[in-house]
N, CA, C and O atoms as a Tinker XYZ file with bonds, in Angstrom:
   500  protein
     1  N     30.846000   10.364000    4.889000    73     2
     2  CA    29.593000   10.408000    4.157000    64     1     3
     3  C     29.231000   11.874000    3.910000    63     2     4     5
     4  O     29.285000   12.696000    4.826000    81     3
     5  N     28.869000   12.187000    2.697000    73     3     6
     6  CA    28.491000   13.556000    2.371000    64     5     7
     7  C     26.978000   13.741000    2.583000    63     6     8     9
     8  O     26.254000   12.788000    2.869000    81     7
     9  N     26.530000   14.986000    2.436000    73     7    10
    10  CA    25.141000   15.335000    2.720000    64     9    11
    11  C     24.173000   14.534000    1.847000    63    10    12    13
    12  O     23.190000   13.993000    2.352000    81    11
    13  N     24.441000   14.455000    0.558000    73    11    14
    14  CA    23.523000   13.770000   -0.344000    64    13    15
    15  C     23.427000   12.282000   -0.019000    63    14    16    17
    16  O     22.340000   11.706000   -0.058000    81    15
    17  N     24.549000   11.666000    0.297000    73    15    18
    18  CA    24.527000   10.243000    0.678000    64    17    19
    19  C     23.723000   10.044000    1.959000    63    18    20    21
    20  O     22.937000    9.103000    2.073000    81    19
    21  N     23.930000   10.937000    2.916000    73    19    22
    22  CA    23.188000   10.829000    4.174000    64    21    23
    23  C     21.692000   11.050000    3.947000    63    22    24    25
    24  O     20.862000   10.389000    4.571000    81    23
    25  N     21.354000   11.979000    3.056000    73    23    26
    26  CA    19.944000   12.226000    2.751000    64    25    27
    27  C     19.305000   10.968000    2.147000    63    26    28    29
    28  O     18.182000   10.610000    2.502000    81    27
    29  N     20.018000   10.305000    1.240000    73    27    30
    30  CA    19.489000    9.079000    0.644000    64    29    31
    31  C     19.400000    7.953000    1.676000    63    30    32    33
    32  O     18.460000    7.158000    1.653000    81    31
    33  N     20.367000    7.889000    2.568000    73    31    34
    34  CA    20.310000    6.912000    3.655000    64    33    35
    35  C     19.073000    7.176000    4.522000    63    34    36    37
    36  O     18.349000    6.247000    4.881000    81    35
    37  N     18.842000    8.435000    4.849000    73    35    38
    38  CA    17.679000    8.836000    5.652000    64    37    39
    39  C     16.380000    8.443000    4.945000    63    38    40    41
    40  O     15.469000    7.907000    5.576000    81    39
    41  N     16.295000    8.703000    3.667000    73    39    42
    42  CA    15.088000    8.355000    2.909000    64    41    43
    43  C     14.894000    6.837000    2.868000    63    42    44    45
    44  O     13.765000    6.353000    2.953000    81    43
    45  N     15.982000    6.091000    2.739000    73    43    46
    46  CA    15.892000    4.629000    2.769000    64    45    47
    47  C     15.416000    4.120000    4.122000    63    46    48    49
    48  O     14.605000    3.197000    4.203000    81    47
    49  N     15.931000    4.735000    5.185000    73    47    50
    50  CA    15.476000    4.368000    6.530000    64    49    51
    51  C     13.994000    4.689000    6.715000    63    50    52    53
    52  O     13.265000    3.922000    7.342000    81    51
    53  N     13.552000    5.816000    6.173000    73    51    54
    54  CA    12.140000    6.185000    6.268000    64    53    55
    55  C     11.274000    5.156000    5.542000    63    54    56    57
    56  O     10.230000    4.750000    6.051000    81    55
    57  N     11.703000    4.742000    4.367000    73    55    58
    58  CA    10.949000    3.737000    3.610000    64    57    59
    59  C     10.926000    2.408000    4.366000    63    58    60    61
    60  O      9.878000    1.770000    4.469000    81    59
    61  N     12.068000    1.995000    4.890000    73    59    62
    62  CA    12.132000    0.739000    5.647000    64    61    63
    63  C     11.267000    0.814000    6.898000    63    62    64    65
    64  O     10.578000   -0.148000    7.238000    81    63
    65  N     11.300000    1.948000    7.581000    73    63    66
    66  CA    10.496000    2.132000    8.789000    64    65    67
    67  C      9.008000    2.023000    8.464000    63    66    68    69
    68  O      8.263000    1.344000    9.170000    81    67
    69  N      8.583000    2.685000    7.406000    73    67    70
    70  CA     7.182000    2.636000    7.003000    64    69    71
    71  C      6.750000    1.233000    6.595000    63    70    72    73
    72  O      5.667000    0.779000    6.967000    81    71
    73  N      7.595000    0.548000    5.832000    73    71    74
    74  CA     7.255000   -0.818000    5.403000    64    73    75
    75  C      7.190000   -1.771000    6.595000    63    74    76    77
    76  O      6.301000   -2.619000    6.670000    81    75
    77  N      8.129000   -1.628000    7.520000    73    75    78
    78  CA     8.093000   -2.474000    8.719000    64    77    79
    79  C      6.849000   -2.201000    9.550000    63    78    80    81
    80  O      6.262000   -3.126000   10.113000    81    79
    81  N      6.442000   -0.936000    9.631000    73    79    82
    82  CA     5.223000   -0.606000   10.378000    64    81    83
    83  C      4.000000   -1.216000    9.695000    63    82    84    85
    84  O      3.127000   -1.765000   10.367000    81    83
    85  N      3.930000   -1.126000    8.372000    73    83    86
    86  CA     2.812000   -1.722000    7.640000    64    85    87
    87  C      2.769000   -3.235000    7.862000    63    86    88    89
    88  O      1.699000   -3.805000    8.075000    81    87
    89  N      3.930000   -3.879000    7.814000    73    87    90
    90  CA     4.006000   -5.320000    8.023000    64    89    91
    91  C      3.538000   -5.686000    9.435000    63    90    92    93
    92  O      2.730000   -6.597000    9.612000    81    91
    93  N      4.048000   -4.977000   10.422000    73    91    94
    94  CA     3.663000   -5.255000   11.804000    64    93    95
    95  C      2.179000   -4.971000   12.026000    63    94    96    97
    96  O      1.515000   -5.688000   12.776000    81    95
    97  N      1.661000   -3.938000   11.385000    73    95    98
    98  CA     0.235000   -3.643000   11.500000    64    97    99
    99  C     -0.623000   -4.729000   10.884000    63    98   100   101
   100  O     -1.645000   -5.117000   11.450000    81    99
   101  N     -0.211000   -5.218000    9.728000    73    99   102
   102  CA    -0.948000   -6.312000    9.081000    64   101   103
   103  C     -0.918000   -7.558000    9.959000    63   102   104   105
   104  O     -1.933000   -8.234000   10.121000    81   103
   105  N      0.244000   -7.858000   10.521000    73   103   106
   106  CA     0.344000   -9.017000   11.409000    64   105   107
   107  C     -0.478000   -8.818000   12.676000    63   106   108   109
   108  O     -1.077000   -9.769000   13.178000    81   107
   109  N     -0.514000   -7.601000   13.195000    73   107   110
   110  CA    -1.295000   -7.317000   14.395000    64   109   111
   111  C     -2.767000   -7.634000   14.132000    63   110   112   113
   112  O     -3.461000   -8.145000   15.011000    81   111
   113  N     -3.244000   -7.331000   12.924000    73   111   114
   114  CA    -4.642000   -7.546000   12.588000    64   113   115
   115  C     -4.951000   -8.998000   12.211000    63   114   116   117
   116  O     -6.054000   -9.481000   12.469000    81   115
   117  N     -3.981000   -9.702000   11.599000    73   115   118
   118  CA    -4.273000  -11.024000   11.050000    64   117   119
   119  C     -3.492000  -12.177000   11.677000    63   118   120   121
   120  O     -4.000000  -13.297000   11.739000    81   119
   121  N     -2.276000  -11.928000   12.139000    73   119   122
   122  CA    -1.440000  -13.007000   12.682000    64   121   123
   123  C     -0.587000  -12.479000   13.834000    63   122   124   125
   124  O      0.633000  -12.382000   13.703000    81   123
   125  N     -1.214000  -12.137000   14.963000    73   123   126
   126  CA    -0.502000  -11.499000   16.075000    64   125   127
   127  C      0.694000  -12.288000   16.595000    63   126   128   129
   128  O      1.640000  -11.692000   17.110000    81   127
   129  N      0.675000  -13.600000   16.475000    73   127   130
   130  CA     1.791000  -14.410000   16.979000    64   129   131
   131  C      3.102000  -14.075000   16.266000    63   130   132   133
   132  O      4.178000  -14.206000   16.849000    81   131
   133  N      3.012000  -13.648000   15.019000    73   131   134
   134  CA     4.227000  -13.301000   14.269000    64   133   135
   135  C      4.949000  -12.092000   14.863000    63   134   136   137
   136  O      6.146000  -11.913000   14.642000    81   135
   137  N      4.227000  -11.265000   15.611000    73   135   138
   138  CA     4.844000  -10.089000   16.234000    64   137   139
   139  C      5.814000  -10.467000   17.345000    63   138   140   141
   140  O      6.579000   -9.621000   17.808000    81   139
   141  N      5.796000  -11.724000   17.782000    73   139   142
   142  CA     6.654000  -12.159000   18.878000    64   141   143
   143  C      8.031000  -12.620000   18.413000    63   142   144   145
   144  O      8.882000  -12.948000   19.239000    81   143
   145  N      8.259000  -12.649000   17.111000    73   143   146
   146  CA     9.577000  -13.039000   16.601000    64   145   147
   147  C     10.614000  -12.006000   17.034000    63   146   148   149
   148  O     10.336000  -10.808000   17.072000    81   147
   149  N     11.802000  -12.484000   17.357000    73   147   150
   150  CA    12.852000  -11.588000   17.869000    64   149   151
   151  C     13.192000  -10.476000   16.882000    63   150   152   153
   152  O     13.307000   -9.316000   17.276000    81   151
   153  N     13.353000  -10.816000   15.606000    73   151   154
   154  CA    13.750000   -9.793000   14.630000    64   153   155
   155  C     12.677000   -8.719000   14.485000    63   154   156   157
   156  O     12.989000   -7.561000   14.204000    81   155
   157  N     11.419000   -9.096000   14.674000    73   155   158
   158  CA    10.317000   -8.137000   14.560000    64   157   159
   159  C     10.352000   -7.151000   15.730000    63   158   160   161
   160  O      9.922000   -6.005000   15.600000    81   159
   161  N     10.861000   -7.604000   16.859000    73   159   162
   162  CA    10.958000   -6.738000   18.031000    64   161   163
   163  C     12.199000   -5.853000   18.000000    63   162   164   165
   164  O     12.209000   -4.788000   18.619000    81   163
   165  N     13.251000   -6.277000   17.286000    73   163   166
   166  CA    14.531000   -5.557000   17.309000    64   165   167
   167  C     14.736000   -4.664000   16.080000    63   166   168   169
   168  O     15.093000   -3.494000   16.216000    81   167
   169  N     14.513000   -5.209000   14.894000    73   167   170
   170  CA    14.838000   -4.486000   13.650000    64   169   171
   171  C     14.168000   -3.115000   13.536000    63   170   172   173
   172  O     14.846000   -2.153000   13.175000    81   171
   173  N     12.870000   -2.980000   13.826000    73   171   174
   174  CA    12.266000   -1.643000   13.704000    64   173   175
   175  C     12.942000   -0.589000   14.585000    63   174   176   177
   176  O     13.057000    0.572000   14.192000    81   175
   177  N     13.386000   -0.994000   15.770000    73   175   178
   178  CA    14.058000   -0.038000   16.657000    64   177   179
   179  C     15.411000    0.384000   16.090000    63   178   180   181
   180  O     15.804000    1.545000   16.209000    81   179
   181  N     16.118000   -0.556000   15.476000    73   179   182
   182  CA    17.403000   -0.220000   14.857000    64   181   183
   183  C     17.210000    0.730000   13.677000    63   182   184   185
   184  O     17.941000    1.709000   13.528000    81   183
   185  N     16.221000    0.428000   12.848000    73   183   186
   186  CA    15.937000    1.273000   11.683000    64   185   187
   187  C     15.501000    2.664000   12.135000    63   186   188   189
   188  O     15.964000    3.668000   11.593000    81   187
   189  N     14.616000    2.725000   13.122000    73   187   190
   190  CA    14.119000    4.023000   13.590000    64   189   191
   191  C     15.212000    4.846000   14.271000    63   190   192   193
   192  O     15.210000    6.074000   14.188000    81   191
   193  N     16.144000    4.169000   14.944000    73   191   194
   194  CA    17.276000    4.873000   15.547000    64   193   195
   195  C     18.167000    5.468000   14.463000    63   194   196   197
   196  O     18.607000    6.611000   14.578000    81   195
   197  N     18.434000    4.696000   13.412000    73   195   198
   198  CA    19.231000    5.207000   12.288000    64   197   199
   199  C     18.503000    6.353000   11.595000    63   198   200   201
   200  O     19.128000    7.327000   11.177000    81   199
   201  N     17.190000    6.236000   11.473000    73   199   202
   202  CA    16.379000    7.290000   10.854000    64   201   203
   203  C     16.476000    8.585000   11.652000    63   202   204   205
   204  O     16.695000    9.653000   11.080000    81   203
   205  N     16.317000    8.496000   12.953000    73   203   206
   206  CA    16.380000    9.685000   13.802000    64   205   207
   207  C     17.789000   10.281000   13.826000    63   206   208   209
   208  O     17.950000   11.499000   13.753000    81   207
   209  N     18.801000    9.431000   13.929000    73   207   210
   210  CA    20.192000    9.923000   13.945000    64   209   211
   211  C     20.533000   10.627000   12.634000    63   210   212   213
   212  O     21.181000   11.674000   12.640000    81   211
   213  N     20.103000   10.060000   11.522000    73   211   214
   214  CA    20.386000   10.703000   10.233000    64   213   215
   215  C     19.615000   12.011000   10.099000    63   214   216   217
   216  O     20.127000   12.968000    9.517000    81   215
   217  N     18.393000   12.070000   10.626000    73   215   218
   218  CA    17.604000   13.311000   10.575000    64   217   219
   219  C     18.289000   14.411000   11.371000    63   218   220   221
   220  O     18.395000   15.547000   10.908000    81   219
   221  N     18.748000   14.075000   12.556000    73   219   222
   222  CA    19.434000   15.068000   13.389000    64   221   223
   223  C     20.713000   15.535000   12.715000    63   222   224   225
   224  O     21.012000   16.729000   12.704000    81   223
   225  N     21.468000   14.599000   12.154000    73   223   226
   226  CA    22.710000   14.956000   11.469000    64   225   227
   227  C     22.446000   15.853000   10.265000    63   226   228   229
   228  O     23.163000   16.829000   10.044000    81   227
   229  N     21.417000   15.524000    9.486000    73   227   230
   230  CA    21.063000   16.367000    8.342000    64   229   231
   231  C     20.687000   17.779000    8.783000    63   230   232   233
   232  O     21.094000   18.759000    8.158000    81   231
   233  N     19.918000   17.881000    9.852000    73   231   234
   234  CA    19.505000   19.198000   10.348000    64   233   235
   235  C     20.720000   20.005000   10.811000    63   234   236   237
   236  O     20.820000   21.200000   10.533000    81   235
   237  N     21.635000   19.350000   11.513000    73   235   238
   238  CA    22.837000   20.046000   12.001000    64   237   239
   239  C     23.710000   20.468000   10.829000    63   238   240   241
   240  O     24.153000   21.614000   10.765000    81   239
   241  N     23.958000   19.550000    9.902000    73   239   242
   242  CA    24.814000   19.873000    8.750000    64   241   243
   243  C     24.244000   21.007000    7.905000    63   242   244   245
   244  O     24.992000   21.821000    7.363000    81   243
   245  N     22.925000   21.055000    7.797000    73   243   246
   246  CA    22.312000   22.089000    6.943000    64   245   247
   247  C     21.969000   23.358000    7.724000    63   246   248   249
   248  O     21.509000   24.339000    7.139000    81   247
   249  N     22.186000   23.346000    9.029000    73   247   250
   250  CA    21.913000   24.527000    9.841000    64   249   251
   251  C     20.434000   24.805000   10.029000    63   250   252   253
   252  O     20.048000   25.944000   10.295000    81   251
   253  N     19.596000   23.780000    9.894000    73   251   254
   254  CA    18.154000   23.959000   10.053000    64   253   255
   255  C     17.734000   23.559000   11.462000    63   254   256   257
   256  O     18.289000   22.631000   12.051000    81   255
   257  N     16.751000   24.268000   11.986000    73   255   258
   258  CA    16.200000   23.914000   13.287000    64   257   259
   259  C     14.686000   24.024000   13.224000    63   258   260   261
   260  O     14.153000   24.781000   12.412000    81   259
   261  N     13.985000   23.277000   14.071000    73   259   262
   262  CA    12.522000   23.348000   14.060000    64   261   263
   263  C     11.995000   24.751000   14.370000    63   262   264   265
   264  O     10.920000   25.130000   13.904000    81   263
   265  N     12.746000   25.512000   15.150000    73   263   266
   266  CA    12.315000   26.870000   15.459000    64   265   267
   267  C     12.395000   27.809000   14.272000    63   266   268   269
   268  O     11.649000   28.786000   14.197000    81   267
   269  N     13.292000   27.521000   13.346000    73   267   270
   270  CA    13.470000   28.389000   12.185000    64   269   271
   271  C     12.804000   27.881000   10.922000    63   270   272   273
   272  O     12.694000   28.613000    9.938000    81   271
   273  N     12.364000   26.645000   10.939000    73   271   274
   274  CA    11.746000   26.031000    9.757000    64   273   275
   275  C     10.399000   25.438000   10.158000    63   274   276   277
   276  O     10.364000   24.367000   10.764000    81   275
   277  N      9.292000   26.100000    9.840000    73   275   278
   278  CA     7.978000   25.582000   10.239000    64   277   279
   279  C      7.701000   24.163000    9.748000    63   278   280   281
   280  O      7.053000   23.381000   10.444000    81   279
   281  N      8.185000   23.831000    8.561000    73   279   282
   282  CA     7.948000   22.483000    8.042000    64   281   283
   283  C      8.668000   21.440000    8.894000    63   282   284   285
   284  O      8.167000   20.329000    9.062000    81   283
   285  N      9.827000   21.783000    9.427000    73   283   286
   286  CA    10.572000   20.855000   10.267000    64   285   287
   287  C      9.871000   20.687000   11.619000    63   286   288   289
   288  O      9.816000   19.583000   12.161000    81   287
   289  N      9.344000   21.776000   12.153000    73   287   290
   290  CA     8.561000   21.693000   13.389000    64   289   291
   291  C      7.317000   20.832000   13.177000    63   290   292   293
   292  O      6.942000   20.050000   14.051000    81   291
   293  N      6.687000   20.976000   12.027000    73   291   294
   294  CA     5.504000   20.176000   11.708000    64   293   295
   295  C      5.856000   18.693000   11.640000    63   294   296   297
   296  O      5.105000   17.847000   12.125000    81   295
   297  N      6.999000   18.384000   11.036000    73   295   298
   298  CA     7.440000   16.993000   10.969000    64   297   299
   299  C      7.683000   16.419000   12.356000    63   298   300   301
   300  O      7.319000   15.275000   12.629000    81   299
   301  N      8.289000   17.198000   13.224000    73   299   302
   302  CA     8.562000   16.719000   14.579000    64   301   303
   303  C      7.272000   16.485000   15.359000    63   302   304   305
   304  O      7.143000   15.478000   16.056000    81   303
   305  N      6.329000   17.396000   15.250000    73   303   306
   306  CA     5.042000   17.213000   15.926000    64   305   307
   307  C      4.319000   15.986000   15.377000    63   306   308   309
   308  O      3.743000   15.204000   16.134000    81   307
   309  N      4.355000   15.825000   14.068000    73   307   310
   310  CA     3.721000   14.665000   13.445000    64   309   311
   311  C      4.441000   13.376000   13.857000    63   310   312   313
   312  O      3.802000   12.337000   14.022000    81   311
   313  N      5.747000   13.438000   14.023000    73   311   314
   314  CA     6.499000   12.266000   14.465000    64   313   315
   315  C      6.033000   11.813000   15.847000    63   314   316   317
   316  O      5.860000   10.618000   16.089000    81   315
   317  N      5.833000   12.760000   16.739000    73   315   318
   318  CA     5.333000   12.418000   18.079000    64   317   319
   319  C      3.949000   11.763000   17.962000    63   318   320   321
   320  O      3.688000   10.751000   18.613000    81   319
   321  N      3.079000   12.326000   17.149000    73   319   322
   322  CA     1.746000   11.744000   16.949000    64   321   323
   323  C      1.857000   10.340000   16.359000    63   322   324   325
   324  O      1.130000    9.435000   16.768000    81   323
   325  N      2.758000   10.158000   15.407000    73   323   326
   326  CA     2.969000    8.853000   14.771000    64   325   327
   327  C      3.431000    7.822000   15.793000    63   326   328   329
   328  O      2.956000    6.686000   15.787000    81   327
   329  N      4.345000    8.207000   16.662000    73   327   330
   330  CA     4.850000    7.286000   17.681000    64   329   331
   331  C      3.733000    6.887000   18.636000    63   330   332   333
   332  O      3.569000    5.707000   18.945000    81   331
   333  N      2.965000    7.865000   19.103000    73   331   334
   334  CA     1.863000    7.572000   20.029000    64   333   335
   335  C      0.837000    6.658000   19.362000    63   334   336   337
   336  O      0.427000    5.650000   19.939000    81   335
   337  N      0.427000    7.012000   18.154000    73   335   338
   338  CA    -0.556000    6.182000   17.444000    64   337   339
   339  C      0.000000    4.788000   17.152000    63   338   340   341
   340  O     -0.723000    3.795000   17.241000    81   339
   341  N      1.283000    4.721000   16.804000    73   339   342
   342  CA     1.907000    3.425000   16.533000    64   341   343
   343  C      1.930000    2.527000   17.750000    63   342   344   345
   344  O      1.684000    1.326000   17.637000    81   343
   345  N      2.220000    3.085000   18.907000    73   343   346
   346  CA     2.232000    2.255000   20.113000    64   345   347
   347  C      0.819000    1.802000   20.496000    63   346   348   349
   348  O      0.635000    0.702000   21.016000    81   347
   349  N     -0.156000    2.641000   20.241000    73   347   350
   350  CA    -1.543000    2.221000   20.482000    64   349   351
   351  C     -1.915000    1.110000   19.507000    63   350   352   353
   352  O     -2.543000    0.123000   19.891000    81   351
   353  N     -1.530000    1.273000   18.253000    73   351   354
   354  CA    -1.868000    0.285000   17.228000    64   353   355
   355  C     -1.207000   -1.066000   17.485000    63   354   356   357
   356  O     -1.836000   -2.108000   17.304000    81   355
   357  N      0.043000   -1.054000   17.901000    73   355   358
   358  CA     0.781000   -2.314000   17.997000    64   357   359
   359  C      0.856000   -2.895000   19.401000    63   358   360   361
   360  O      1.118000   -4.089000   19.553000    81   359
   361  N      0.633000   -2.082000   20.432000    73   359   362
   362  CA     0.818000   -2.602000   21.785000    64   361   363
   363  C     -0.289000   -2.222000   22.752000    63   362   364   365
   364  O     -0.829000   -3.091000   23.437000    81   363
   365  N     -0.632000   -0.971000   22.820000    73   363   366
   366  CA    -1.437000   -0.479000   23.924000    64   365   367
   367  C     -2.945000   -0.445000   23.677000    63   366   368   369
   368  O     -3.724000   -0.275000   24.616000    81   367
   369  N     -3.354000   -0.604000   22.432000    73   367   370
   370  CA    -4.789000   -0.601000   22.136000    64   369   371
   371  C     -5.485000   -1.780000   22.802000    63   370   372   373
   372  O     -5.025000   -2.917000   22.692000    81   371
   373  N     -6.581000   -1.516000   23.485000    73   371   374
   374  CA    -7.261000   -2.555000   24.275000    64   373   375
   375  C     -8.150000   -3.473000   23.430000    63   374   376   377
   376  O     -8.370000   -4.632000   23.781000    81   375
   377  N     -8.658000   -2.941000   22.314000    73   375   378
   378  CA    -9.534000   -3.753000   21.460000    64   377   379
   379  C     -9.017000   -3.721000   20.031000    63   378   380   381
   380  O     -8.268000   -2.819000   19.657000    81   379
   381  N     -9.415000   -4.707000   19.231000    73   379   382
   382  CA    -9.012000   -4.675000   17.818000    64   381   383
   383  C     -9.479000   -3.415000   17.092000    63   382   384   385
   384  O     -8.782000   -2.918000   16.207000    81   383
   385  N    -10.644000   -2.895000   17.454000    73   383   386
   386  CA   -11.146000   -1.677000   16.812000    64   385   387
   387  C    -10.249000   -0.485000   17.132000    63   386   388   389
   388  O     -9.941000    0.321000   16.254000    81   387
   389  N     -9.830000   -0.378000   18.391000    73   387   390
   390  CA    -8.941000    0.722000   18.784000    64   389   391
   391  C     -7.607000    0.575000   18.073000    63   390   392   393
   392  O     -7.063000    1.551000   17.559000    81   391
   393  N     -7.084000   -0.632000   18.043000    73   391   394
   394  CA    -5.796000   -0.864000   17.373000    64   393   395
   395  C     -5.889000   -0.564000   15.874000    63   394   396   397
   396  O     -5.000000    0.068000   15.303000    81   395
   397  N     -6.957000   -1.018000   15.255000    73   395   398
   398  CA    -7.130000   -0.782000   13.824000    64   397   399
   399  C     -7.269000    0.692000   13.497000    63   398   400   401
   400  O     -6.692000    1.174000   12.522000    81   399
   401  N     -8.029000    1.404000   14.303000    73   399   402
   402  CA    -8.200000    2.844000   14.090000    64   401   403
   403  C     -6.871000    3.574000   14.264000    63   402   404   405
   404  O     -6.517000    4.430000   13.454000    81   403
   405  N     -6.138000    3.234000   15.321000    73   403   406
   406  CA    -4.838000    3.864000   15.554000    64   405   407
   407  C     -3.869000    3.542000   14.428000    63   406   408   409
   408  O     -3.057000    4.383000   14.041000    81   407
   409  N     -3.953000    2.327000   13.901000    73   407   410
   410  CA    -3.078000    1.929000   12.790000    64   409   411
   411  C     -3.347000    2.787000   11.553000    63   410   412   413
   412  O     -2.417000    3.304000   10.936000    81   411
   413  N     -4.613000    2.932000   11.201000    73   411   414
   414  CA    -4.980000    3.746000   10.029000    64   413   415
   415  C     -4.540000    5.193000   10.230000    63   414   416   417
   416  O     -3.992000    5.808000    9.316000    81   415
   417  N     -4.776000    5.731000   11.407000    73   415   418
   418  CA    -4.370000    7.118000   11.686000    64   417   419
   419  C     -2.843000    7.262000   11.633000    63   418   420   421
   420  O     -2.331000    8.257000   11.121000    81   419
   421  N     -2.124000    6.277000   12.158000    73   419   422
   422  CA    -0.658000    6.330000   12.111000    64   421   423
   423  C     -0.155000    6.322000   10.670000    63   422   424   425
   424  O      0.783000    7.047000   10.338000    81   423
   425  N     -0.764000    5.516000    9.822000    73   423   426
   426  CA    -0.367000    5.483000    8.406000    64   425   427
   427  C     -0.643000    6.838000    7.746000    63   426   428   429
   428  O      0.164000    7.311000    6.946000    81   427
   429  N     -1.764000    7.456000    8.072000    73   427   430
   430  CA    -2.072000    8.785000    7.528000    64   429   431
   431  C     -1.066000    9.833000    8.012000    63   430   432   433
   432  O     -0.648000   10.697000    7.241000    81   431
   433  N     -0.683000    9.759000    9.269000    73   431   434
   434  CA     0.312000   10.696000    9.800000    64   433   435
   435  C      1.657000   10.459000    9.121000    63   434   436   437
   436  O      2.362000   11.415000    8.800000    81   435
   437  N      2.019000    9.204000    8.902000    73   435   438
   438  CA     3.263000    8.893000    8.199000    64   437   439
   439  C      3.249000    9.493000    6.793000    63   438   440   441
   440  O      4.244000   10.062000    6.342000    81   439
   441  N      2.120000    9.362000    6.111000    73   439   442
   442  CA     1.992000    9.947000    4.766000    64   441   443
   443  C      2.129000   11.468000    4.827000    63   442   444   445
   444  O      2.738000   12.073000    3.945000    81   443
   445  N      1.565000   12.085000    5.865000    73   443   446
   446  CA     1.706000   13.535000    6.048000    64   445   447
   447  C      3.179000   13.904000    6.227000    63   446   448   449
   448  O      3.651000   14.874000    5.635000    81   447
   449  N      3.904000   13.135000    7.040000    73   447   450
   450  CA     5.333000   13.408000    7.265000    64   449   451
   451  C      6.088000   13.355000    5.945000    63   450   452   453
   452  O      6.937000   14.207000    5.680000    81   451
   453  N      5.791000   12.376000    5.129000    73   451   454
   454  CA     6.456000   12.260000    3.823000    64   453   455
   455  C      6.102000   13.459000    2.949000    63   454   456   457
   456  O      6.978000   14.028000    2.297000    81   455
   457  N      4.839000   13.845000    2.927000    73   455   458
   458  CA     4.417000   14.994000    2.117000    64   457   459
   459  C      5.121000   16.271000    2.568000    63   458   460   461
   460  O      5.540000   17.078000    1.739000    81   459
   461  N      5.249000   16.451000    3.871000    73   459   462
   462  CA     5.947000   17.630000    4.392000    64   461   463
   463  C      7.416000   17.592000    3.986000    63   462   464   465
   464  O      7.981000   18.616000    3.602000    81   463
   465  N      8.025000   16.431000    4.069000    73   463   466
   466  CA     9.433000   16.300000    3.705000    64   465   467
   467  C      9.660000   16.624000    2.226000    63   466   468   469
   468  O     10.662000   17.242000    1.865000    81   467
   469  N      8.743000   16.211000    1.397000    73   467   470
   470  CA     8.896000   16.445000   -0.047000    64   469   471
   471  C      8.661000   17.912000   -0.402000    63   470   472   473
   472  O      9.415000   18.499000   -1.178000    81   471
   473  N      7.609000   18.498000    0.173000    73   471   474
   474  CA     7.229000   19.865000   -0.215000    64   473   475
   475  C      7.911000   20.956000    0.601000    63   474   476   477
   476  O      7.962000   22.113000    0.184000    81   475
   477  N      8.437000   20.579000    1.772000    73   475   478
   478  CA     9.023000   21.548000    2.715000    64   477   479
   479  C      7.992000   22.598000    3.129000    63   478   480   481
   480  O      8.319000   23.761000    3.365000    81   479
   481  N      6.731000   22.147000    3.209000    73   479   482
   482  CA     5.605000   22.985000    3.626000    64   481   483
   483  C      4.881000   22.292000    4.766000    63   482   484   485
   484  O      4.623000   21.090000    4.694000    81   483
   485  N      4.547000   23.031000    5.821000    73   483   486
   486  CA     3.830000   22.444000    6.940000    64   485   487
   487  C      2.425000   21.977000    6.545000    63   486   488   489
   488  O      1.895000   21.027000    7.122000    81   487
   489  N      1.836000   22.645000    5.569000    73   487   490
   490  CA     0.530000   22.259000    5.036000    64   489   491
   491  C      0.701000   21.902000    3.571000    63   490   492   493
   492  O      0.414000   22.722000    2.699000    81   491
   493  N      1.164000   20.691000    3.287000    73   491   494
   494  CA     1.525000   20.325000    1.916000    64   493   495
   495  C      0.361000   20.186000    0.956000    63   494   496   497
   496  O      0.565000   20.189000   -0.258000    81   495
   497  N     -0.846000   20.064000    1.465000    73   495   498
   498  CA    -1.993000   19.896000    0.573000    64   497   499
   499  C     -2.570000   21.236000    0.313000    63   498   500
   500  O     -3.554000   21.353000   -0.418000    81   499
């Protein structure tokens, strides 16, 4: 696989990851029982693993590191925030209000990650 193919694979994984998160968030708010399906518990982890592996491979192939690229460091920090907010939204939030707030914030952080990826700027706005 060449760099461009891997980049497109990475972007596809990012889109799939975001769509799966939106779906799981909607189900968390309206139909929580659907979150117990086996594929819902497994598929997002597979997609996110492929997303992370492709990101690391792209960084290595292109010689980029978070220490040398502020936008890449920003993406990594935002990724950690997204993961924390996502787990609060889908699992750890104690009330529907906490889960809903964490869900909205996670979606905003995801949008920030995409904006950073497109602009290659830590402050894309």
